[in-house]
Coordinates of C-alpha atoms in Angstrom, one line a residue:
Chain A
M1 CA 124.0 -26.6 121.1
N2 CA 122.7 -26.5 124.6
R3 CA 124.8 -26.5 127.7
L4 CA 124.5 -30.2 128.3
A5 CA 125.7 -31.0 124.8
Q6 CA 128.6 -28.5 125.2
G7 CA 129.6 -30.3 128.4
V8 CA 129.6 -33.6 126.5
V9 CA 131.7 -32.1 123.7
M10 CA 134.2 -30.7 126.1
L11 CA 134.5 -34.0 127.8
L12 CA 135.1 -35.7 124.5
F13 CA 137.6 -33.2 123.3
G14 CA 139.5 -33.2 126.6
G15 CA 139.4 -37.0 126.7
A16 CA 140.6 -37.3 123.2
V17 CA 143.5 -34.9 123.8
L18 CA 144.3 -36.5 127.1
R19 CA 144.5 -39.9 125.5
A20 CA 146.7 -38.6 122.8
S21 CA 149.0 -36.9 125.2
L22 CA 149.4 -39.8 127.5
T23 CA 150.3 -42.2 124.7
D24 CA 152.8 -41.4 121.9
M25 CA 150.0 -40.2 119.7
Y26 CA 150.5 -36.5 120.4
L27 CA 154.0 -36.7 119.0
R28 CA 152.5 -37.0 115.6
Y29 CA 151.2 -33.5 115.9
V30 CA 153.2 -31.4 118.4
K31 CA 156.5 -31.5 120.2
E32 CA 157.4 -33.5 123.3
S33 CA 157.8 -30.3 125.3
L34 CA 154.1 -29.6 125.0
Q35 CA 153.0 -32.7 126.8
P36 CA 152.6 -31.4 130.4
F37 CA 150.6 -28.4 129.0
L38 CA 148.5 -30.7 127.0
I39 CA 147.8 -32.9 129.9
G40 CA 147.0 -29.9 132.1
A41 CA 144.7 -28.3 129.5
S42 CA 142.8 -31.5 128.7
A43 CA 142.4 -32.2 132.4
L44 CA 140.9 -28.7 132.8
L45 CA 138.7 -29.2 129.8
I46 CA 137.4 -32.5 131.3
A47 CA 136.8 -30.8 134.6
A48 CA 134.9 -28.1 132.9
G49 CA 132.8 -30.8 131.1
V50 CA 132.1 -32.6 134.3
M51 CA 131.2 -29.4 136.1
T52 CA 128.9 -28.4 133.3
L53 CA 127.1 -31.7 133.4
W54 CA 127.0 -31.5 137.2
Y55 CA 125.3 -28.1 137.1
E56 CA 123.0 -28.9 134.3
L57 CA 121.8 -32.2 135.7
R58 CA 121.4 -30.7 139.1
R59 CA 118.9 -28.2 137.7
G60 CA 116.5 -31.1 137.3
D61 CA 116.5 -32.8 133.8
G62 CA 116.5 -29.6 131.8
S63 CA 113.3 -28.3 133.2
A64 CA 114.9 -25.0 133.9
A65 CA 115.1 -23.1 130.7
E66 CA 118.1 -21.9 129.0
P67 CA 118.1 -18.4 127.6
H68 CA 116.6 -18.4 124.1
D69 CA 116.1 -14.8 123.4
H70 CA 117.3 -13.9 120.0
G71 CA 116.9 -10.2 120.3
G72 CA 120.6 -9.5 120.8
G73 CA 120.5 -11.4 124.0
H74 CA 122.5 -14.5 125.0
R75 CA 122.1 -17.7 123.0
E76 CA 124.2 -20.7 123.3
P77 CA 126.7 -20.6 120.4
R78 CA 126.1 -22.7 117.4
V79 CA 129.8 -22.7 116.4
A80 CA 130.2 -25.1 119.3
W81 CA 129.1 -27.9 116.9
L82 CA 132.4 -27.3 115.0
L83 CA 134.3 -28.6 118.0
L84 CA 133.2 -32.1 116.9
A85 CA 135.7 -31.8 114.0
P86 CA 138.9 -32.1 116.1
V87 CA 137.2 -34.6 118.3
L88 CA 136.4 -36.8 115.3
G89 CA 139.8 -36.1 113.9
L90 CA 141.5 -37.4 117.0
L91 CA 139.2 -40.3 117.9
L92 CA 138.0 -41.5 114.5
V93 CA 140.6 -40.5 111.9
A94 CA 143.7 -40.3 114.2
P95 CA 145.7 -39.1 111.2
P96 CA 149.3 -40.3 111.0
A97 CA 152.4 -38.1 111.3
L98 CA 153.3 -36.1 108.2
G99 CA 155.4 -38.0 105.7
S100 CA 156.5 -38.1 102.2
Y101 CA 153.5 -36.2 100.9
S102 CA 154.5 -33.1 102.8
A103 CA 158.2 -33.6 102.2
G104 CA 157.7 -34.0 98.5
T105 CA 155.6 -30.9 98.1
A106 CA 158.0 -28.6 100.1
G107 CA 161.6 -27.6 99.4
T108 CA 164.3 -28.7 101.7
A109 CA 164.4 -26.1 104.4
L110 CA 168.0 -26.2 105.5
S111 CA 168.6 -22.5 104.6
G112 CA 165.8 -21.6 106.9
E113 CA 167.3 -23.2 109.9
Q114 CA 169.2 -21.2 112.4
R115 CA 172.8 -21.1 111.0
R116 CA 175.2 -23.0 113.2
V117 CA 178.7 -21.9 113.7
D118 CA 179.9 -24.5 116.2
F119 CA 180.4 -28.0 115.0
P120 CA 181.7 -30.0 117.9
P121 CA 183.7 -33.0 116.8
L122 CA 181.9 -36.3 116.7
P123 CA 182.8 -39.0 119.2
Q124 CA 185.6 -41.2 117.9
V125 CA 183.7 -44.4 117.6
S126 CA 183.1 -46.6 114.6
L127 CA 179.5 -45.5 114.1
V128 CA 177.7 -42.4 115.2
E129 CA 174.0 -42.0 115.2
L130 CA 173.2 -38.5 113.9
P131 CA 169.9 -36.7 113.4
V132 CA 169.3 -35.9 109.7
L133 CA 169.3 -32.2 110.4
D134 CA 172.7 -32.4 112.2
Y135 CA 174.2 -34.3 109.3
A136 CA 172.8 -31.8 106.8
T137 CA 174.0 -28.8 108.6
R138 CA 177.5 -30.2 109.0
A139 CA 177.6 -31.2 105.4
I140 CA 176.5 -27.9 104.0
W141 CA 177.6 -25.3 106.5
D142 CA 180.8 -26.9 107.7
D143 CA 181.6 -28.5 104.3
G144 CA 181.6 -31.8 105.9
R145 CA 184.8 -31.1 107.9
S146 CA 183.5 -32.6 111.1
L147 CA 182.1 -35.5 109.2
A148 CA 185.3 -36.5 107.4
G149 CA 186.1 -40.2 107.6
Q150 CA 183.3 -40.8 110.1
R151 CA 180.7 -43.5 109.6
V152 CA 177.3 -42.1 110.4
R153 CA 173.8 -43.6 110.8
L154 CA 170.9 -41.6 109.7
T155 CA 167.2 -42.5 110.2
G156 CA 164.5 -41.0 108.1
F157 CA 161.8 -41.8 105.7
L158 CA 162.0 -42.0 101.9
T159 CA 160.5 -39.4 99.7
T160 CA 160.6 -38.8 96.0
D161 CA 161.3 -35.4 94.7
G162 CA 161.2 -35.2 90.9
S163 CA 163.0 -38.4 89.8
E164 CA 165.1 -39.1 92.8
Q165 CA 164.4 -40.7 96.1
Y166 CA 165.8 -38.9 99.1
L167 CA 166.1 -39.6 102.8
A168 CA 164.1 -37.0 104.6
R169 CA 163.1 -36.0 108.1
L170 CA 160.6 -33.3 109.0
V171 CA 161.7 -30.6 111.3
L172 CA 159.2 -28.8 113.6
S173 CA 159.4 -25.4 115.1
C174 CA 156.0 -25.4 116.8
C175 CA 153.7 -28.1 115.5
A176 CA 153.1 -30.3 112.5
A177 CA 151.5 -27.3 110.7
D178 CA 154.9 -25.7 110.2
A179 CA 156.9 -28.9 109.5
R180 CA 159.6 -28.5 106.9
P181 CA 161.6 -31.3 105.3
I182 CA 165.3 -31.7 105.4
K183 CA 166.4 -33.9 102.5
V184 CA 169.6 -35.9 102.1
G185 CA 170.5 -37.5 98.8
M186 CA 172.0 -40.9 98.7
T187 CA 174.8 -42.3 96.5
G188 CA 176.4 -45.6 96.8
Q189 CA 174.4 -48.6 98.0
A190 CA 171.2 -46.5 98.2
P191 CA 167.9 -48.3 99.0
T192 CA 166.0 -49.3 95.9
G193 CA 162.6 -50.7 95.4
L194 CA 161.2 -49.2 98.5
A195 CA 158.0 -47.2 98.5
D196 CA 157.9 -43.6 99.8
D197 CA 157.2 -43.2 103.5
T198 CA 159.3 -46.3 104.3
W199 CA 161.5 -45.6 107.3
V200 CA 165.1 -46.6 106.8
A201 CA 168.3 -46.3 108.7
V202 CA 171.3 -45.8 106.4
I203 CA 174.9 -46.2 107.3
G204 CA 177.4 -44.3 105.3
T205 CA 180.0 -41.6 105.1
Y206 CA 180.0 -38.0 104.0
V207 CA 180.5 -37.2 100.3
D208 CA 180.8 -33.7 98.9
T209 CA 178.2 -34.3 96.2
T210 CA 175.4 -31.8 96.4
G211 CA 172.1 -31.6 94.6
V212 CA 169.5 -28.9 94.1
D213 CA 166.0 -29.2 95.3
P214 CA 163.7 -28.6 92.3
I215 CA 161.1 -27.0 94.5
N216 CA 163.1 -24.1 96.0
E217 CA 166.5 -24.4 94.5
A218 CA 168.1 -25.1 97.8
T219 CA 171.2 -27.3 98.3
I220 CA 170.7 -30.9 99.2
P221 CA 173.7 -32.7 100.8
Y222 CA 174.5 -36.3 100.0
I223 CA 175.6 -39.3 101.9
D224 CA 177.5 -42.2 100.4
V225 CA 175.5 -45.2 101.6
E226 CA 177.3 -48.3 102.7
S227 CA 174.4 -50.3 104.0
W228 CA 170.8 -49.7 104.9
Q229 CA 167.9 -51.4 106.6
T230 CA 164.2 -50.7 107.1
V231 CA 163.2 -49.7 110.6
P232 CA 159.8 -49.3 112.3
A233 CA 158.5 -45.7 112.3
P234 CA 159.9 -44.0 115.4
S235 CA 157.5 -42.7 118.1
R236 CA 159.1 -39.2 117.6
P237 CA 158.7 -38.8 113.9
Y238 CA 159.9 -35.2 113.7
E239 CA 163.2 -33.7 114.6
Chain B
M1 CA 119.6 -5.8 137.3
W2 CA 119.0 -9.3 136.4
R3 CA 119.8 -11.3 139.5
R4 CA 119.9 -15.1 139.3
Y5 CA 119.1 -14.6 135.6
G6 CA 120.4 -18.1 135.0
D7 CA 117.5 -19.6 136.9
A8 CA 114.8 -17.5 135.3
V9 CA 112.2 -19.0 133.1
T10 CA 112.7 -17.6 129.7
L11 CA 110.0 -17.5 127.1
S12 CA 111.6 -18.6 123.9
E13 CA 109.6 -16.6 121.4
P14 CA 111.9 -14.7 119.1
G15 CA 111.7 -10.9 119.1
T16 CA 110.5 -10.6 122.6
A17 CA 112.6 -8.6 125.1
P18 CA 114.8 -10.6 127.4
A19 CA 112.9 -12.2 130.2
A20 CA 111.5 -10.3 133.2
P21 CA 113.5 -10.5 136.4
A22 CA 113.7 -14.0 137.9
T23 CA 110.8 -15.7 139.4
R24 CA 112.9 -16.7 142.3
G25 CA 112.2 -20.1 143.8
Q26 CA 109.3 -20.6 141.4
R27 CA 109.8 -23.4 139.1
P28 CA 106.6 -24.1 137.1
S29 CA 106.8 -27.9 136.9
G30 CA 103.7 -28.1 134.7
R31 CA 105.4 -26.2 132.0
S32 CA 108.3 -28.6 131.5
G33 CA 106.7 -29.9 128.4
R34 CA 106.7 -26.5 126.7
L35 CA 110.3 -25.9 127.8
R36 CA 111.7 -28.7 125.7
S37 CA 111.7 -26.4 122.7
R38 CA 113.8 -26.7 119.6
G39 CA 117.3 -26.0 121.1
D40 CA 117.0 -28.8 123.6
R41 CA 117.5 -31.5 121.0
S42 CA 121.2 -30.9 121.0
V43 CA 122.1 -33.9 123.1
E44 CA 120.0 -36.3 121.1
I45 CA 121.5 -35.0 117.9
L46 CA 124.9 -35.3 119.3
V47 CA 124.4 -38.8 120.4
A48 CA 122.9 -39.9 117.1
L49 CA 125.8 -38.3 115.3
L50 CA 128.3 -40.1 117.4
I51 CA 126.6 -43.4 117.1
A52 CA 126.4 -43.0 113.3
L53 CA 130.1 -42.1 113.1
V54 CA 131.1 -45.1 115.1
I55 CA 129.1 -47.4 113.0
L56 CA 130.4 -45.9 109.8
R57 CA 134.0 -45.9 111.1
S58 CA 135.5 -48.2 108.5
P59 CA 134.0 -46.5 105.4
I60 CA 135.1 -43.2 106.7
A61 CA 138.6 -44.4 107.4
A62 CA 138.8 -45.7 103.8
A63 CA 137.5 -42.4 102.5
V64 CA 140.2 -40.4 104.3
D65 CA 143.0 -42.7 103.2
H66 CA 144.3 -40.4 100.5
P67 CA 147.6 -38.8 101.5
M68 CA 146.4 -35.3 100.8
V69 CA 143.4 -35.8 103.1
Q70 CA 145.5 -37.3 105.8
T71 CA 148.1 -34.5 105.6
W72 CA 145.2 -32.0 105.8
T73 CA 143.8 -33.7 108.8
T74 CA 147.2 -34.0 110.5
I75 CA 147.8 -30.3 110.1
F76 CA 144.3 -29.4 111.2
V77 CA 144.6 -31.6 114.3
A78 CA 148.1 -30.4 115.0
I79 CA 146.9 -26.7 115.0
M80 CA 144.0 -27.6 117.3
V81 CA 146.2 -29.6 119.7
Q82 CA 149.0 -27.0 119.7
A83 CA 146.5 -24.2 120.4
L84 CA 144.5 -26.0 123.0
P85 CA 146.7 -25.3 126.1
F86 CA 146.8 -21.6 125.1
L87 CA 143.1 -21.5 124.4
V88 CA 142.1 -23.2 127.6
G89 CA 144.7 -21.3 129.6
G90 CA 143.7 -17.9 128.2
V91 CA 140.0 -18.6 128.7
A92 CA 140.6 -19.8 132.3
V93 CA 142.5 -16.6 133.0
A94 CA 139.7 -14.6 131.4
A95 CA 137.0 -16.4 133.4
A96 CA 139.0 -15.9 136.6
I97 CA 139.4 -12.2 135.8
A98 CA 135.8 -11.9 135.0
V99 CA 134.6 -13.7 138.1
Y100 CA 137.1 -13.2 140.9
V101 CA 138.7 -9.9 140.3
P102 CA 136.6 -7.1 141.7
P103 CA 135.7 -4.3 139.2
S104 CA 137.3 -1.8 141.5
F105 CA 140.7 -3.3 140.8
W106 CA 140.6 -2.3 137.2
R107 CA 139.5 1.2 138.0
K108 CA 142.4 1.6 140.3
A109 CA 145.1 -0.2 138.2
L110 CA 144.5 1.6 135.0
P111 CA 144.7 5.4 134.7
R112 CA 141.3 6.9 134.5
H113 CA 141.9 8.8 131.4
P114 CA 141.7 6.5 128.4
V115 CA 144.5 8.2 126.7
L116 CA 146.8 7.2 129.5
A117 CA 145.2 3.8 130.0
V118 CA 146.2 2.7 126.4
P119 CA 149.9 2.7 126.9
V120 CA 149.6 1.0 130.3
A121 CA 147.4 -1.7 128.9
S122 CA 149.8 -2.2 126.0
C123 CA 152.7 -2.7 128.3
S124 CA 150.7 -5.1 130.5
G125 CA 150.1 -7.2 127.4
A126 CA 153.8 -8.0 127.6
V127 CA 153.3 -10.3 130.6
M128 CA 150.6 -12.5 129.1
P129 CA 152.3 -15.4 127.3
G130 CA 150.4 -17.5 124.9
C131 CA 149.1 -17.0 121.4
E132 CA 146.2 -14.9 120.3
C133 CA 143.6 -17.5 121.3
G134 CA 143.7 -16.2 124.9
S135 CA 143.8 -12.5 124.4
V136 CA 140.4 -12.1 122.8
P137 CA 138.4 -13.6 125.7
I138 CA 140.6 -11.7 128.2
A139 CA 140.0 -8.4 126.3
G140 CA 136.3 -9.1 126.4
S141 CA 136.4 -9.7 130.2
L142 CA 138.4 -6.5 130.7
V143 CA 135.8 -4.5 128.9
R144 CA 133.1 -6.1 130.9
R145 CA 135.0 -5.1 134.0
G146 CA 134.9 -1.5 133.2
V147 CA 138.2 -1.0 131.4
S148 CA 137.9 1.4 128.6
Q149 CA 137.4 -0.2 125.2
A150 CA 140.5 1.5 123.8
A151 CA 142.7 0.1 126.6
A152 CA 141.3 -3.4 126.3
L153 CA 141.9 -3.3 122.5
A154 CA 145.4 -2.1 123.0
F155 CA 145.9 -5.1 125.4
L156 CA 144.4 -7.4 122.8
L157 CA 146.8 -6.3 120.2
A158 CA 149.9 -6.1 122.3
A159 CA 149.6 -9.4 124.3
P160 CA 150.1 -11.9 121.6
A161 CA 152.9 -9.9 119.9
I162 CA 155.2 -8.6 122.6
N163 CA 155.1 -11.2 125.4
P164 CA 158.4 -12.8 126.4
I165 CA 157.9 -16.2 124.8
V166 CA 157.3 -14.6 121.4
L167 CA 160.3 -12.3 121.6
V168 CA 162.5 -15.2 122.7
S169 CA 161.3 -17.4 119.8
T170 CA 161.9 -14.5 117.4
A171 CA 165.5 -14.2 118.8
V172 CA 166.1 -17.9 118.3
A173 CA 164.6 -17.9 114.8
F174 CA 166.8 -14.9 113.6
P175 CA 170.1 -15.4 115.5
N176 CA 172.0 -13.3 113.1
N177 CA 169.4 -10.6 113.0
P178 CA 168.6 -9.5 116.5
E179 CA 167.1 -6.3 115.1
M180 CA 164.2 -8.4 114.0
V181 CA 163.3 -8.9 117.7
L182 CA 163.6 -5.2 118.3
G183 CA 161.6 -4.4 115.2
R184 CA 158.9 -6.8 116.0
G185 CA 158.5 -5.6 119.6
L186 CA 158.5 -1.9 118.7
A187 CA 156.3 -2.2 115.7
S188 CA 153.7 -4.3 117.6
M189 CA 153.7 -1.9 120.5
A190 CA 153.3 1.0 118.1
V191 CA 150.3 -0.8 116.5
A192 CA 148.7 -1.3 119.9
L193 CA 149.2 2.4 120.9
V194 CA 148.0 3.7 117.5
I195 CA 144.9 1.6 117.4
G196 CA 144.1 2.3 121.1
W197 CA 144.4 6.0 120.7
L198 CA 142.6 5.9 117.4
W199 CA 139.7 4.0 119.0
I200 CA 139.4 6.8 121.5
R201 CA 139.4 9.3 118.7
L202 CA 136.8 7.4 116.7
G203 CA 134.6 7.4 119.8
R204 CA 132.5 4.5 118.4
T205 CA 131.8 2.6 121.5
D206 CA 128.7 1.2 119.9
L207 CA 130.8 -0.9 117.5
L208 CA 131.7 -3.3 120.2
R209 CA 128.9 -5.6 121.1
L210 CA 129.3 -7.6 124.2
P211 CA 126.9 -10.5 124.5
H212 CA 125.0 -10.6 127.7
R213 CA 126.6 -13.0 130.1
P214 CA 123.9 -14.2 132.4
E215 CA 126.2 -16.7 134.0
L216 CA 128.4 -13.9 135.3
D217 CA 125.5 -12.6 137.5
D218 CA 125.3 -15.9 139.3
T219 CA 125.7 -15.5 143.0
S220 CA 127.9 -18.6 143.2
R221 CA 131.2 -17.4 141.9
H222 CA 132.6 -20.9 141.4
R223 CA 129.6 -21.8 139.3
A224 CA 130.0 -18.6 137.4
F225 CA 133.6 -19.4 136.7
W226 CA 132.8 -22.8 135.2
Q227 CA 129.9 -21.4 133.2
A228 CA 132.1 -18.7 131.8
L229 CA 134.9 -21.1 131.1
R230 CA 132.5 -23.4 129.2
H231 CA 131.0 -20.7 127.2
D232 CA 134.2 -19.1 126.1
V233 CA 136.0 -22.4 125.4
V234 CA 133.3 -23.6 123.0
L235 CA 132.8 -20.2 121.4
A236 CA 136.5 -19.5 120.9
G237 CA 137.2 -23.1 120.1
G238 CA 134.5 -23.3 117.4
F239 CA 136.1 -20.3 115.6
L240 CA 139.5 -21.8 116.1
V241 CA 138.3 -24.8 114.2
V242 CA 137.4 -22.6 111.2
G243 CA 140.9 -20.9 111.3
A244 CA 142.7 -24.2 111.7
A245 CA 140.7 -25.7 108.8
V246 CA 141.5 -22.8 106.5
A247 CA 145.2 -22.9 107.5
A248 CA 145.4 -26.6 106.9
T249 CA 143.8 -26.1 103.5
I250 CA 146.2 -23.4 102.5
N251 CA 149.1 -25.4 103.8
V252 CA 148.3 -28.4 101.7
L253 CA 147.3 -26.6 98.5
V254 CA 149.9 -23.7 98.1
P255 CA 152.9 -24.8 96.1
Q256 CA 156.2 -23.3 97.1
Q257 CA 157.3 -22.4 93.6
W258 CA 154.7 -19.7 93.5
V259 CA 156.1 -18.2 96.7
Q260 CA 159.5 -17.9 95.2
A261 CA 158.3 -16.1 92.1
V262 CA 156.5 -13.6 94.3
A263 CA 159.4 -13.0 96.7
E264 CA 161.5 -11.3 94.0
H265 CA 159.2 -8.2 93.8
P266 CA 159.6 -6.1 97.0
W267 CA 156.1 -4.6 97.2
L268 CA 154.4 -7.8 96.1
A269 CA 156.4 -9.7 98.6
V270 CA 155.1 -7.4 101.4
L271 CA 151.5 -7.7 100.3
V272 CA 151.7 -11.4 99.8
L273 CA 153.3 -12.0 103.2
A274 CA 150.8 -9.8 104.9
A275 CA 148.0 -11.7 103.2
L276 CA 149.8 -15.0 104.1
A277 CA 150.0 -13.9 107.7
V278 CA 146.3 -13.2 107.8
L279 CA 145.5 -16.4 106.1
L280 CA 147.8 -18.8 107.8
S281 CA 146.7 -17.9 111.3
I282 CA 149.8 -19.3 112.9
C283 CA 150.3 -19.1 116.6
S284 CA 152.5 -16.1 117.5
E285 CA 155.1 -18.3 119.1
A286 CA 155.7 -20.2 115.9
D287 CA 155.4 -17.6 113.2
A288 CA 158.9 -16.5 113.8
F289 CA 160.3 -19.8 112.7
V290 CA 158.0 -19.9 109.7
A291 CA 159.2 -16.5 108.8
A292 CA 162.8 -17.5 109.2
S293 CA 162.3 -20.3 106.7
L294 CA 160.9 -17.9 104.1
T295 CA 164.5 -17.2 103.1
Q296 CA 163.5 -16.0 99.6
F297 CA 161.8 -12.9 101.2
S298 CA 163.5 -9.8 102.5
L299 CA 163.7 -9.2 106.2
T300 CA 161.3 -6.3 105.9
A301 CA 158.7 -8.4 104.2
R302 CA 159.1 -11.0 106.9
L303 CA 158.8 -8.4 109.6
V304 CA 155.5 -7.5 108.1
F305 CA 154.5 -11.1 108.4
L306 CA 155.5 -11.2 112.1
V307 CA 153.7 -7.9 113.0
V308 CA 150.5 -8.6 111.1
G309 CA 150.1 -12.2 112.1
P310 CA 149.4 -11.8 115.8
V311 CA 147.0 -8.9 115.4
V312 CA 144.9 -9.8 112.5
D313 CA 144.3 -13.2 110.9
L314 CA 141.4 -15.3 110.0
K315 CA 141.4 -17.1 113.3
L316 CA 141.3 -13.8 115.2
I317 CA 138.8 -12.2 112.9
A318 CA 136.5 -15.1 113.4
M319 CA 137.0 -15.0 117.2
Q320 CA 136.5 -11.3 117.4
A321 CA 133.3 -11.6 115.4
G322 CA 132.2 -14.3 117.8
V323 CA 133.0 -12.4 121.0
F324 CA 132.6 -8.7 120.0
G325 CA 130.2 -9.0 117.0
R326 CA 130.6 -8.9 113.3
R327 CA 130.3 -5.2 112.9
F328 CA 133.2 -4.7 115.2
A329 CA 135.4 -7.3 113.4
A330 CA 134.5 -5.7 110.0
T331 CA 135.8 -2.3 111.2
F332 CA 138.6 -3.5 113.4
A333 CA 140.4 -5.9 111.1
P334 CA 141.1 -3.6 108.1
I335 CA 142.2 -0.7 110.4
T336 CA 144.5 -3.0 112.3
L337 CA 145.9 -4.6 109.1
V338 CA 146.8 -1.2 107.5
T339 CA 148.3 0.0 110.8
A340 CA 150.3 -3.2 111.2
V341 CA 151.7 -3.1 107.7
G342 CA 152.5 0.5 108.1
M343 CA 154.3 0.2 111.4
A344 CA 156.2 -2.9 110.2
L345 CA 157.4 -1.0 107.1
L346 CA 158.4 2.0 109.2
F347 CA 160.4 0.0 111.7
G348 CA 161.8 -2.2 109.0
W349 CA 163.0 0.9 107.2
L350 CA 164.5 2.3 110.4
L351 CA 166.2 -0.8 111.7
L352 CA 166.7 -3.3 108.9

């Protein structure tokens, strides 16, 4: 790949990442906190692409040669062609956030989470919106004490594990590559007839039923569902 | 000395020695026909490829609609996007070092004797945040700047593993086991020192091939900076694509039940986690959390995972092969792997 093409590829890659980081698209792949660094890096990449084009075109339409000696000398790297893969991934495929496929093939990762010892009391209102992870840790590690008698609202997507459908949310530590599911089982008026990957918000209360994840034998907490509704997929799909 | 090598007219016959010193100011316009040799079609190929892909957009989208393919692509893209700031940042620092820092600085900053330079270089690795994507190009530019190979390699090993971000992430991932942070820091430092001193002992400076960098001889330092940045980004980036693709493939195809069955055997667990660390190529800031989630495994086995990951994995091997040459990578990787496992087991036994 000659220098001009490299410049073009850098422009494309930088542009693709910049576009992803300025919209909500980047949230499908990495955390929010990475956004300023993504913008900076992609801007630098675009600048490098522009400067490369500038220098190459200034030489006079490629009439100045590029080094082509193969005898252990310097040759423009051919692996550079591989950089088209993420460019195409971002621009052409633009894959969605991870969903029930990942959640269904991995065991619930609650035991891998940093163990909490503090469970601040929930605000005394009729309905509390809780992240799925928060609910699961309070249910398992605090035996639901801080959840007693409290109506909570959990938002997650549906995933089937074995024969049962769970409410799940994927938790990131770094990026989507290390996403692990947190699953919550549902009793009571659980949603029925919905396909996996449907995003729902369930309102319910804590119940001390627990289940076992068939994949890794970990404990799955349950929520007694009072009502539910489908919701649009959130822009921040991971917790 | 090849001055203004970048402007020289190079004959592109294979096997000939690198071109004679520049024909300054002489630009044989009549030869422009011959100069459009095979390599120059890159832009045309690129454009044709992109046009074809845009036209075939819908059939391609239909083909990748399977959830496994989408998951694979998401993980692949995620790794590339996550790594990008570190890659570009590391390469920018490397290019800046290569171009703007005078060679005399390195000769003054590091002890002359390689045996002393190794520990100093290892400690300086602690101030370079970012994952291993950045340390390979930087180590390359250090060698180019006259730093001894052993010290540069010690830096390459220490930087991704003992910088503050990684240690903090390890502390957060193992809040009930702060000895994991200590174990990781000490073991990784030990690996850098051992390999650095071993490299001096081996005395095989011929193993490290540094590709000729004509753009660095450019009289315009700013142009040299951009040229170096471009070259390193596409080189390291291309290899990163390989690593990310393999990591995504493993991530999508390895069932967790197998992992559990293996974790129950202590020696198998260590070997498997070491192999996993090499295969998964996870950024050193994140591997602590992945290790924390492998609750079925002992802390010692997970320490092996944490120590091996930043110093040898597919991504790094591929990058090192690209920057330093295949012979180097073939020697360096196994030695480092054995040392890393050994040091992790040692400190695991001492601390955990």
